[in-house]
Amino acid sequence: MSATNDTIVAIATAAGEAGLAVVRLSGPGALDVARRLAGPRVLPAGDVRSHLARAATLRDGPGGEVLDHGLVLPMLAPRSYTGEDVVEFHCHGGAFCARRVVRACCEAGARPAGPGEFTRRAFLGGRLSLDQAEAVADLIHAEDELAGRAALRQLRGGLRRDVEAIERPLLDLLARLEGGLEFEGEDAAAVALPREVLLAVLDAALAALSALLADAGAARRVREGVQVVLLGAPNAGKSSLFNALLAQERALVDAEPGTTRDVVSARLRHGGVVFVLHDTAGLRADGGRVEALGMARAREAAATADIVLLLRDLVAPQGEAAVAGDGVTVVKVATKADLADAARCAAARADGCVVTSARDGAGLDELRAALLAAAGGERLREVAELGHAFNERQRYRLVAARDELASLRGEVALRAAPDEVAAGLLAGILAELGEVTGRVFSEHLLGEVFARFCVGK
């Protein structure tokens, strides 16, 4: 694989006030462009020391206007992020100096980089696999330790190694199948693979893929957070509990039933796990048109949640709301313990409820612990450590490969697939797996992947 032939430039640090701004150049002309700004004494022709930063006065061309005083850091191919010649200018922070340096680089022959173009070149230059490139974006967007740790593990090759371990025996099997197709008659019969060999390889790959996909649910929770929906009758204390868990006033609380009309969401970090809490409209048989719309959204949220907190008012019981959605973990919560007598609290505990009070904080630690247990916190950490927090694109390809592999395995077992058919199907399965790591890719695929990157990365 090879990168493109032009030189690109962009500000690689976030916009806004800061102590430092980094302008990054990459491409075959990076040294020539940088030399026009820093001068030949800093970047002598034919004698540039890689990975050695030097102080420089940056000018708008030889003898031109001073743009900034900073550091120039050359990183020569192939020992750079992109695999090309890279030069970074470490300027004073803020937009003024960095923008002037970028403008001068463009006037010297570079062009502005597109979103993710540096990482795209790292992929095309063989420095990163495609899943590792996606992990770079995940690391940039990570909001918590668990997501960041998962991205780092994937960047170090966690997912790639597991996918390649599945691919290797399948690639060997494909080579043997295709090699056997070159023979005819008795020779073909002599080199034909026994069905039990075919089945053994397919079974092992199918088991490995299934095991990998068993992490899909945990992977989504690591990447997006554990979705928690508070559900219950009007005035069951959903908004009060929502605010108490967050330790801030996010949802409107009022004694009037039906105060909450829409889904209100916020993120709670506990035990290294991110929970996305959703306060919803109270569920009841009657109510106005707008309230009915809110209740519909509450049911939709509950249907796709990871966890539903099913609230019960200890003071004015109204029955429990129905919970929709297969695979949803339900945690029963009794509210307003500060207003209820001991008998009602004891009865609620006997029924499996976590008894809470948003007013005095009673039971909140127990509820947070129940959330962590329901989320499978230890399992989430295991998936993060393995680097298996794959995204929806990767999951889709793995599922497609598994399903096609299961179909091929069935046909082989029934002796319904001649070797040439099996080889064709196996090639398709390997193409699906190849799109996970980028062993197989198209310009359309790269466009989709790198569109979510920021400029400068």
Tab-separated table of C-alpha atoms in Angstrom:
chain	number	residue	atom	x	y	z
A	1	MET	CA	0.000	0.000	0.000
A	2	SER	CA	1.224	3.495	-0.736
A	3	ALA	CA	0.124	6.969	0.263
A	4	THR	CA	-0.657	9.860	-2.040
A	5	ASN	CA	1.939	12.109	-3.640
A	6	ASP	CA	0.989	15.576	-2.405
A	7	THR	CA	1.802	17.332	0.872
A	8	ILE	CA	-0.925	18.219	3.348
A	9	VAL	CA	-1.069	20.597	6.303
A	10	ALA	CA	-3.476	21.240	9.185
A	11	ILE	CA	-3.643	22.434	12.756
A	12	ALA	CA	-3.449	19.246	14.827
A	13	THR	CA	-4.543	20.707	18.168
A	14	ALA	CA	-7.990	21.766	19.333
A	15	ALA	CA	-9.260	25.264	18.631
A	16	GLY	CA	-9.314	27.812	21.433
A	17	GLU	CA	-6.909	29.376	23.895
A	18	ALA	CA	-4.035	27.122	24.919
A	19	GLY	CA	-0.351	27.215	25.690
A	20	LEU	CA	0.546	25.409	22.490
A	21	ALA	CA	-0.723	24.893	18.957
A	22	VAL	CA	0.719	22.227	16.640
A	23	VAL	CA	0.702	22.549	12.860
A	24	ARG	CA	1.390	19.273	11.076
A	25	LEU	CA	2.809	18.730	7.575
A	26	SER	CA	2.947	15.331	5.873
A	27	GLY	CA	4.001	14.225	2.431
A	28	PRO	CA	6.970	14.087	0.079
A	29	GLY	CA	7.336	17.878	0.104
A	30	ALA	CA	7.023	18.355	3.854
A	31	LEU	CA	10.720	19.162	4.386
A	32	ASP	CA	10.830	21.605	1.465
A	33	VAL	CA	7.716	23.413	2.658
A	34	ALA	CA	8.959	23.550	6.254
A	35	ARG	CA	12.384	24.768	5.118
A	36	ARG	CA	10.803	27.825	3.479
A	37	LEU	CA	9.353	28.818	6.859
A	38	ALA	CA	12.166	27.748	9.232
A	39	GLY	CA	15.178	28.308	6.996
A	40	PRO	CA	18.035	26.033	5.872
A	41	ARG	CA	19.981	26.453	9.134
A	42	VAL	CA	17.192	24.671	11.045
A	43	LEU	CA	16.458	22.143	8.278
A	44	PRO	CA	19.684	21.798	6.259
A	45	ALA	CA	19.218	20.112	2.891
A	46	GLY	CA	20.351	16.483	2.972
A	47	ASP	CA	21.251	16.609	6.678
A	48	VAL	CA	17.986	16.722	8.633
A	49	ARG	CA	18.071	14.788	11.903
A	50	SER	CA	14.807	12.964	12.457
A	51	HIS	CA	12.927	13.348	15.738
A	52	LEU	CA	15.116	16.253	16.917
A	53	ALA	CA	13.214	19.440	17.778
A	54	ARG	CA	14.944	22.768	17.160
A	55	ALA	CA	13.966	26.321	18.028
A	56	ALA	CA	13.181	28.466	15.009
A	57	THR	CA	11.827	31.816	13.931
A	58	LEU	CA	9.115	31.008	11.425
A	59	ARG	CA	8.820	33.405	8.506
A	60	ASP	CA	6.483	33.837	5.571
A	61	GLY	CA	9.150	32.652	3.150
A	62	PRO	CA	12.905	33.467	3.101
A	63	GLY	CA	13.421	36.947	4.544
A	64	GLY	CA	9.668	37.375	4.934
A	65	GLU	CA	7.478	38.540	7.799
A	66	VAL	CA	7.908	36.799	11.160
A	67	LEU	CA	4.964	34.489	11.818
A	68	ASP	CA	5.968	33.058	15.209
A	69	HIS	CA	8.798	31.782	17.356
A	70	GLY	CA	8.517	28.092	18.128
A	71	LEU	CA	9.894	24.588	17.640
A	72	VAL	CA	10.328	22.586	14.437
A	73	LEU	CA	10.157	18.799	14.775
A	74	PRO	CA	10.954	16.693	11.677
A	75	MET	CA	10.014	12.996	11.628
A	76	LEU	CA	11.367	11.310	8.542
A	77	ALA	CA	9.758	8.406	6.688
A	78	PRO	CA	9.053	5.697	7.572
A	79	ARG	CA	9.352	6.537	11.295
A	80	SER	CA	6.398	8.877	11.475
A	81	TYR	CA	2.686	8.679	12.177
A	82	THR	CA	1.761	8.622	8.486
A	83	GLY	CA	4.835	6.726	7.276
A	84	GLU	CA	5.710	9.782	5.157
A	85	ASP	CA	8.027	12.687	5.938
A	86	VAL	CA	6.276	14.688	8.658
A	87	VAL	CA	7.178	18.066	10.123
A	88	GLU	CA	5.425	19.642	13.091
A	89	PHE	CA	5.567	23.304	14.042
A	90	HIS	CA	4.970	23.855	17.758
A	91	CYS	CA	3.603	27.387	17.867
A	92	HIS	CA	2.145	29.656	20.525
A	93	GLY	CA	-1.396	28.635	21.376
A	94	GLY	CA	-4.555	30.165	19.985
A	95	ALA	CA	-5.705	30.556	16.417
A	96	PHE	CA	-3.643	33.542	15.247
A	97	CYS	CA	-0.130	32.113	14.916
A	98	ALA	CA	-1.188	28.623	13.849
A	99	ARG	CA	-3.453	29.923	11.066
A	100	ARG	CA	-0.678	32.128	9.721
A	101	VAL	CA	1.700	29.148	9.667
A	102	VAL	CA	-0.885	27.010	7.813
A	103	ARG	CA	-1.456	29.791	5.280
A	104	ALA	CA	2.303	30.117	4.690
A	105	CYS	CA	2.628	26.342	4.231
A	106	CYS	CA	-0.111	26.390	1.590
A	107	GLU	CA	1.612	29.245	-0.207
A	108	ALA	CA	4.805	27.151	-0.141
A	109	GLY	CA	3.133	24.201	-1.878
A	110	ALA	CA	1.104	22.245	0.671
A	111	ARG	CA	-2.669	21.903	0.626
A	112	PRO	CA	-5.176	21.832	3.507
A	113	ALA	CA	-5.755	18.329	4.875
A	114	GLY	CA	-9.223	16.807	4.904
A	115	PRO	CA	-10.875	15.155	7.933
A	116	GLY	CA	-8.771	12.230	9.145
A	117	GLU	CA	-6.383	12.495	6.212
A	118	PHE	CA	-3.237	12.002	8.304
A	119	THR	CA	-4.641	8.782	9.781
A	120	ARG	CA	-5.899	7.717	6.351
A	121	ARG	CA	-2.327	8.032	5.073
A	122	ALA	CA	-1.104	6.035	8.068
A	123	PHE	CA	-3.495	3.251	7.005
A	124	LEU	CA	-2.553	3.437	3.327
A	125	GLY	CA	1.127	3.440	4.287
A	126	GLY	CA	0.700	0.272	6.347
A	127	ARG	CA	1.303	1.967	9.695
A	128	LEU	CA	-2.161	1.103	11.029
A	129	SER	CA	-4.846	-1.438	10.224
A	130	LEU	CA	-8.315	-0.018	9.570
A	131	ASP	CA	-9.660	-1.039	12.976
A	132	GLN	CA	-6.624	0.607	14.597
A	133	ALA	CA	-7.309	3.766	12.602
A	134	GLU	CA	-10.888	3.756	13.899
A	135	ALA	CA	-9.519	3.313	17.419
A	136	VAL	CA	-7.672	6.608	16.978
A	137	ALA	CA	-11.012	8.383	16.503
A	138	ASP	CA	-12.474	6.471	19.448
A	139	LEU	CA	-9.580	7.578	21.631
A	140	ILE	CA	-10.106	11.214	20.645
A	141	HIS	CA	-13.829	11.009	21.415
A	142	ALA	CA	-13.501	8.924	24.612
A	143	GLU	CA	-15.201	10.630	27.554
A	144	ASP	CA	-14.283	8.193	30.301
A	145	GLU	CA	-11.552	5.791	31.368
A	146	LEU	CA	-13.311	2.631	30.180
A	147	ALA	CA	-13.882	3.882	26.621
A	148	GLY	CA	-10.379	5.343	26.494
A	149	ARG	CA	-8.796	2.112	27.725
A	150	ALA	CA	-10.761	0.091	25.150
A	151	ALA	CA	-9.602	2.409	22.348
A	152	LEU	CA	-5.976	2.132	23.485
A	153	ARG	CA	-6.144	-1.669	23.542
A	154	GLN	CA	-7.683	-1.729	20.054
A	155	LEU	CA	-5.042	0.725	18.858
A	156	ARG	CA	-2.417	-1.726	20.104
A	157	GLY	CA	-3.993	-4.409	17.911
A	158	GLY	CA	-6.387	-6.260	20.221
A	159	LEU	CA	-9.212	-6.708	17.708
A	160	ARG	CA	-6.898	-7.084	14.711
A	161	ARG	CA	-5.006	-9.980	16.301
A	162	ASP	CA	-8.212	-11.858	17.061
A	163	VAL	CA	-9.613	-11.343	13.551
A	164	GLU	CA	-6.332	-12.366	11.939
A	165	ALA	CA	-6.257	-15.511	14.100
A	166	ILE	CA	-9.635	-16.434	12.587
A	167	GLU	CA	-8.509	-15.525	9.060
A	168	ARG	CA	-5.241	-17.481	8.928
A	169	PRO	CA	-6.636	-21.044	8.885
A	170	LEU	CA	-9.404	-19.942	6.523
A	171	LEU	CA	-6.878	-18.414	4.119
A	172	ASP	CA	-4.855	-21.627	4.253
A	173	LEU	CA	-8.017	-23.643	3.617
A	174	LEU	CA	-8.912	-21.445	0.636
A	175	ALA	CA	-5.430	-21.922	-0.846
A	176	ARG	CA	-5.743	-25.695	-0.508
A	177	LEU	CA	-9.218	-25.702	-2.071
A	178	GLU	CA	-8.102	-23.552	-4.991
A	179	GLY	CA	-4.945	-25.632	-5.436
A	180	GLY	CA	-7.023	-28.794	-5.678
A	181	LEU	CA	-9.152	-27.280	-8.450
A	182	GLU	CA	-6.137	-27.325	-10.787
A	183	PHE	CA	-6.211	-31.113	-10.940
A	184	GLU	CA	-8.594	-33.346	-12.851
A	185	GLY	CA	-9.789	-36.920	-12.684
A	186	GLU	CA	-7.877	-39.255	-10.381
A	187	ASP	CA	-5.388	-36.513	-9.481
A	188	ALA	CA	-8.250	-34.306	-8.247
A	189	ALA	CA	-9.564	-37.132	-6.076
A	190	ALA	CA	-6.119	-37.660	-4.617
A	191	VAL	CA	-5.630	-34.031	-3.504
A	192	ALA	CA	-9.253	-33.353	-2.498
A	193	LEU	CA	-9.638	-32.247	1.108
A	194	PRO	CA	-11.488	-34.717	3.334
A	195	ARG	CA	-14.831	-33.354	4.541
A	196	GLU	CA	-13.812	-33.845	8.153
A	197	VAL	CA	-10.821	-31.508	7.627
A	198	LEU	CA	-13.048	-28.882	6.056
A	199	LEU	CA	-15.578	-29.175	8.864
A	200	ALA	CA	-12.921	-28.965	11.574
A	201	VAL	CA	-11.521	-25.688	10.204
A	202	LEU	CA	-14.980	-24.187	9.664
A	203	ASP	CA	-16.149	-25.236	13.130
A	204	ALA	CA	-13.119	-23.684	14.800
A	205	ALA	CA	-13.588	-20.409	12.909
A	206	LEU	CA	-17.310	-20.369	13.647
A	207	ALA	CA	-16.684	-20.903	17.359
A	208	ALA	CA	-14.079	-18.115	17.452
A	209	LEU	CA	-16.364	-15.678	15.619
A	210	SER	CA	-19.278	-16.509	17.886
A	211	ALA	CA	-17.105	-15.956	20.945
A	212	LEU	CA	-15.963	-12.596	19.595
A	213	LEU	CA	-19.524	-11.506	18.838
A	214	ALA	CA	-20.598	-12.505	22.327
A	215	ASP	CA	-18.826	-9.289	23.364
A	216	ALA	CA	-20.994	-7.137	21.074
A	217	GLY	CA	-23.449	-6.009	23.745
A	218	ALA	CA	-20.695	-5.160	26.203
A	219	ALA	CA	-18.766	-3.424	23.415
A	220	ARG	CA	-21.703	-1.110	22.724
A	221	ARG	CA	-22.073	-0.313	26.412
A	222	VAL	CA	-18.369	0.517	26.658
A	223	ARG	CA	-18.544	2.815	23.635
A	224	GLU	CA	-21.918	4.470	24.204
A	225	GLY	CA	-22.594	3.993	27.913
A	226	VAL	CA	-25.153	1.793	29.689
A	227	GLN	CA	-28.657	2.991	28.813
A	228	VAL	CA	-30.794	3.305	31.960
A	229	VAL	CA	-34.466	4.318	31.755
A	230	LEU	CA	-36.433	5.474	34.795
A	231	LEU	CA	-39.997	4.222	34.421
A	232	GLY	CA	-43.059	4.503	36.623
A	233	ALA	CA	-46.391	6.181	37.282
A	234	PRO	CA	-46.723	9.985	37.474
A	235	ASN	CA	-45.314	11.392	40.721
A	236	ALA	CA	-43.473	8.142	41.486
A	237	GLY	CA	-40.350	10.242	42.049
A	238	LYS	CA	-38.527	9.611	38.764
A	239	SER	CA	-37.260	13.158	38.252
A	240	SER	CA	-36.284	13.534	41.918
A	241	LEU	CA	-34.325	10.264	41.807
A	242	PHE	CA	-32.797	11.270	38.466
A	243	ASN	CA	-31.518	14.525	39.996
A	244	ALA	CA	-30.350	12.796	43.176
A	245	LEU	CA	-28.285	10.232	41.288
A	246	LEU	CA	-26.663	12.994	39.244
A	247	ALA	CA	-26.247	15.259	42.297
A	248	GLN	CA	-27.581	18.159	40.236
A	249	GLU	CA	-30.933	19.612	39.221
A	250	ARG	CA	-31.347	18.449	35.624
A	251	ALA	CA	-35.025	17.480	35.495
A	252	LEU	CA	-37.973	19.663	36.520
A	253	VAL	CA	-39.673	18.436	39.706
A	254	ASP	CA	-43.207	19.446	40.656
A	255	ALA	CA	-46.120	17.988	42.597
A	256	GLU	CA	-48.376	18.254	39.546
A	257	PRO	CA	-48.662	14.876	37.763
A	258	GLY	CA	-47.332	14.739	34.208
A	259	THR	CA	-44.616	17.383	34.676
A	260	THR	CA	-42.146	15.407	32.566
A	261	ARG	CA	-43.349	15.265	28.965
A	262	ASP	CA	-40.186	14.325	27.067
A	263	VAL	CA	-37.163	12.131	27.710
A	264	VAL	CA	-34.452	13.991	29.657
A	265	SER	CA	-30.992	12.401	29.486
A	266	ALA	CA	-27.719	12.833	31.357
A	267	ARG	CA	-24.536	10.844	31.958
A	268	LEU	CA	-23.576	9.346	35.321
A	269	ARG	CA	-20.082	7.947	35.933
A	270	HIS	CA	-19.793	5.310	38.625
A	271	GLY	CA	-17.299	2.529	39.220
A	272	GLY	CA	-15.484	3.334	35.974
A	273	VAL	CA	-18.683	2.800	33.951
A	274	VAL	CA	-20.762	5.450	32.190
A	275	PHE	CA	-24.519	5.214	32.662
A	276	VAL	CA	-26.795	7.281	30.430
A	277	LEU	CA	-29.850	8.026	32.570
A	278	HIS	CA	-33.176	8.783	30.870
A	279	ASP	CA	-35.966	10.408	32.885
A	280	THR	CA	-39.320	9.747	31.217
A	281	ALA	CA	-42.974	10.727	31.344
A	282	GLY	CA	-45.105	8.969	33.935
A	283	LEU	CA	-47.210	6.102	32.620
A	284	ARG	CA	-50.964	6.135	33.286
A	285	ALA	CA	-54.179	5.317	31.472
A	286	ASP	CA	-55.419	8.874	31.047
A	287	GLY	CA	-53.684	12.164	30.234
A	288	GLY	CA	-53.706	14.775	27.488
A	289	ARG	CA	-52.432	14.496	23.928
A	290	VAL	CA	-48.954	15.880	24.676
A	291	GLU	CA	-48.618	13.685	27.751
A	292	ALA	CA	-49.601	10.667	25.640
A	293	LEU	CA	-46.769	11.487	23.230
A	294	GLY	CA	-44.396	11.618	26.193
A	295	MET	CA	-45.603	8.234	27.424
A	296	ALA	CA	-45.052	6.753	23.968
A	297	ARG	CA	-41.458	7.992	24.028
A	298	ALA	CA	-41.028	6.536	27.509
A	299	ARG	CA	-42.112	3.110	26.260
A	300	GLU	CA	-39.818	3.383	23.237
A	301	ALA	CA	-36.876	4.235	25.498
A	302	ALA	CA	-37.684	1.316	27.811
A	303	ALA	CA	-37.844	-1.090	24.871
A	304	THR	CA	-34.237	-0.356	23.864
A	305	ALA	CA	-32.730	0.177	27.321
A	306	ASP	CA	-30.058	-1.948	28.941
A	307	ILE	CA	-31.568	-1.379	32.388
A	308	VAL	CA	-34.980	-0.156	33.494
A	309	LEU	CA	-35.388	1.328	36.946
A	310	LEU	CA	-38.990	0.455	37.716
A	311	LEU	CA	-40.148	2.927	40.355
A	312	ARG	CA	-42.788	2.335	43.024
A	313	ASP	CA	-44.117	5.160	45.212
A	314	LEU	CA	-44.120	3.963	48.833
A	315	VAL	CA	-46.528	6.723	49.919
A	316	ALA	CA	-49.150	6.504	47.169
A	317	PRO	CA	-48.762	3.144	45.392
A	318	GLN	CA	-50.234	3.098	41.877
A	319	GLY	CA	-49.050	-0.268	40.637
A	320	GLU	CA	-46.031	-0.964	38.448
A	321	ALA	CA	-45.805	0.160	34.834
A	322	ALA	CA	-45.429	-2.512	32.171
A	323	VAL	CA	-41.890	-2.983	30.850
A	324	ALA	CA	-41.332	-3.597	27.142
A	325	GLY	CA	-38.238	-5.003	25.498
A	326	ASP	CA	-36.598	-8.407	25.497
A	327	GLY	CA	-33.349	-8.719	27.379
A	328	VAL	CA	-33.941	-5.592	29.478
A	329	THR	CA	-32.698	-5.901	33.051
A	330	VAL	CA	-35.237	-4.553	35.526
A	331	VAL	CA	-34.209	-3.091	38.873
A	332	LYS	CA	-37.136	-2.427	41.183
A	333	VAL	CA	-36.860	0.827	43.125
A	334	ALA	CA	-39.099	2.031	45.931
A	335	THR	CA	-39.111	5.816	46.405
A	336	LYS	CA	-39.953	8.382	49.089
A	337	ALA	CA	-38.710	6.212	51.951
A	338	ASP	CA	-38.413	9.336	54.115
A	339	LEU	CA	-42.231	9.686	54.014
A	340	ALA	CA	-43.142	6.002	54.439
A	341	ASP	CA	-43.410	3.918	57.574
A	342	ALA	CA	-41.032	1.074	58.400
A	343	ALA	CA	-43.550	-1.627	57.494
A	344	ARG	CA	-43.930	-0.405	53.904
A	345	CYS	CA	-40.163	-0.095	53.497
A	346	ALA	CA	-39.648	-3.625	54.822
A	347	ALA	CA	-42.343	-4.998	52.495
A	348	ALA	CA	-40.689	-3.317	49.505
A	349	ARG	CA	-37.301	-4.807	50.400
A	350	ALA	CA	-38.906	-8.220	50.760
A	351	ASP	CA	-40.246	-7.773	47.203
A	352	GLY	CA	-36.739	-7.168	45.889
A	353	CYS	CA	-36.852	-3.362	45.733
A	354	VAL	CA	-33.993	-0.999	46.438
A	355	VAL	CA	-35.571	1.398	48.931
A	356	THR	CA	-34.541	5.017	48.353
A	357	SER	CA	-35.173	8.593	49.309
A	358	ALA	CA	-34.153	11.357	46.941
A	359	ARG	CA	-34.620	13.883	49.729
A	360	ASP	CA	-32.124	12.495	52.270
A	361	GLY	CA	-30.067	10.226	49.957
A	362	ALA	CA	-31.051	6.975	51.649
A	363	GLY	CA	-30.460	3.921	49.448
A	364	LEU	CA	-28.654	5.818	46.671
A	365	ASP	CA	-25.333	4.022	47.244
A	366	GLU	CA	-27.187	0.701	47.180
A	367	LEU	CA	-28.904	1.728	43.940
A	368	ARG	CA	-25.605	2.710	42.312
A	369	ALA	CA	-24.179	-0.663	43.308
A	370	ALA	CA	-27.255	-2.372	41.825
A	371	LEU	CA	-26.749	-0.437	38.572
A	372	LEU	CA	-23.111	-1.519	38.392
A	373	ALA	CA	-24.049	-5.152	38.991
A	374	ALA	CA	-26.872	-5.048	36.424
A	375	ALA	CA	-24.539	-3.480	33.844
A	376	GLY	CA	-21.975	-6.252	34.298
A	377	GLY	CA	-19.205	-3.838	35.231
A	378	GLU	CA	-16.526	-6.534	35.433
A	379	ARG	CA	-17.472	-7.857	31.998
A	380	LEU	CA	-17.267	-4.340	30.528
A	381	ARG	CA	-13.768	-3.951	31.918
A	382	GLU	CA	-12.746	-7.332	30.458
A	383	VAL	CA	-13.994	-6.326	27.005
A	384	ALA	CA	-12.166	-2.999	27.258
A	385	GLU	CA	-8.917	-4.746	28.240
A	386	LEU	CA	-9.240	-7.130	25.285
A	387	GLY	CA	-9.711	-4.223	22.862
A	388	HIS	CA	-13.034	-5.690	21.717
A	389	ALA	CA	-15.108	-2.500	21.878
A	390	PHE	CA	-15.839	-2.777	18.173
A	391	ASN	CA	-18.157	-0.329	16.456
A	392	GLU	CA	-21.326	-1.009	14.497
A	393	ARG	CA	-19.497	-1.221	11.152
A	394	GLN	CA	-17.136	-3.834	12.499
A	395	ARG	CA	-19.927	-5.741	14.234
A	396	TYR	CA	-21.958	-5.842	11.006
A	397	ARG	CA	-19.037	-7.376	9.090
A	398	LEU	CA	-18.362	-9.930	11.820
A	399	VAL	CA	-22.038	-10.949	11.918
A	400	ALA	CA	-22.134	-11.277	8.121
A	401	ALA	CA	-18.994	-13.425	8.168
A	402	ARG	CA	-20.389	-15.628	10.945
A	403	ASP	CA	-23.720	-16.146	9.185
A	404	GLU	CA	-22.075	-16.955	5.849
A	405	LEU	CA	-19.663	-19.287	7.612
A	406	ALA	CA	-22.546	-21.125	9.300
A	407	SER	CA	-24.272	-21.479	5.926
A	408	LEU	CA	-21.121	-22.846	4.285
A	409	ARG	CA	-20.586	-25.243	7.170
A	410	GLY	CA	-24.110	-26.600	6.709
A	411	GLU	CA	-23.619	-27.142	2.985
A	412	VAL	CA	-20.284	-28.882	3.532
A	413	ALA	CA	-21.832	-31.146	6.162
A	414	LEU	CA	-24.596	-32.106	3.697
A	415	ARG	CA	-22.039	-32.568	0.895
A	416	ALA	CA	-24.029	-30.000	-1.075
A	417	ALA	CA	-21.053	-27.757	-1.872
A	418	PRO	CA	-18.404	-28.918	-4.361
A	419	ASP	CA	-14.900	-27.624	-3.712
A	420	GLU	CA	-15.217	-24.838	-6.300
A	421	VAL	CA	-18.433	-23.602	-4.667
A	422	ALA	CA	-16.944	-23.862	-1.185
A	423	ALA	CA	-13.899	-21.894	-2.363
A	424	GLY	CA	-16.082	-19.111	-3.743
A	425	LEU	CA	-18.138	-18.882	-0.559
A	426	LEU	CA	-15.011	-18.947	1.588
A	427	ALA	CA	-13.513	-16.094	-0.435
A	428	GLY	CA	-16.628	-14.039	0.309
A	429	ILE	CA	-16.340	-14.782	4.030
A	430	LEU	CA	-12.716	-13.704	4.022
A	431	ALA	CA	-13.687	-10.488	2.239
A	432	GLU	CA	-16.120	-9.695	5.063
A	433	LEU	CA	-13.421	-10.316	7.668
A	434	GLY	CA	-10.918	-8.344	5.602
A	435	GLU	CA	-13.092	-5.236	5.771
A	436	VAL	CA	-12.820	-5.254	9.572
A	437	THR	CA	-9.033	-4.813	9.538
A	438	GLY	CA	-8.747	-3.163	6.122
A	439	ARG	CA	-7.061	-6.115	4.426
A	440	VAL	CA	-9.887	-5.608	1.936
A	441	PHE	CA	-11.082	-2.043	1.384
A	442	SER	CA	-12.609	0.345	-1.132
A	443	GLU	CA	-12.524	4.118	-1.502
A	444	HIS	CA	-16.174	4.190	-0.446
A	445	LEU	CA	-15.345	2.312	2.764
A	446	LEU	CA	-12.437	4.633	3.566
A	447	GLY	CA	-14.636	7.653	2.914
A	448	GLU	CA	-17.194	6.388	5.426
A	449	VAL	CA	-14.591	5.555	8.081
A	450	PHE	CA	-12.563	8.755	7.935
A	451	ALA	CA	-15.522	11.120	7.586
A	452	ARG	CA	-15.998	10.966	11.368
A	453	PHE	CA	-12.437	12.142	12.053
A	454	CYS	CA	-11.522	15.740	12.797
A	455	VAL	CA	-9.224	17.777	10.564
A	456	GLY	CA	-5.626	17.475	11.739
A	457	LYS	CA	-5.786	13.819	12.806
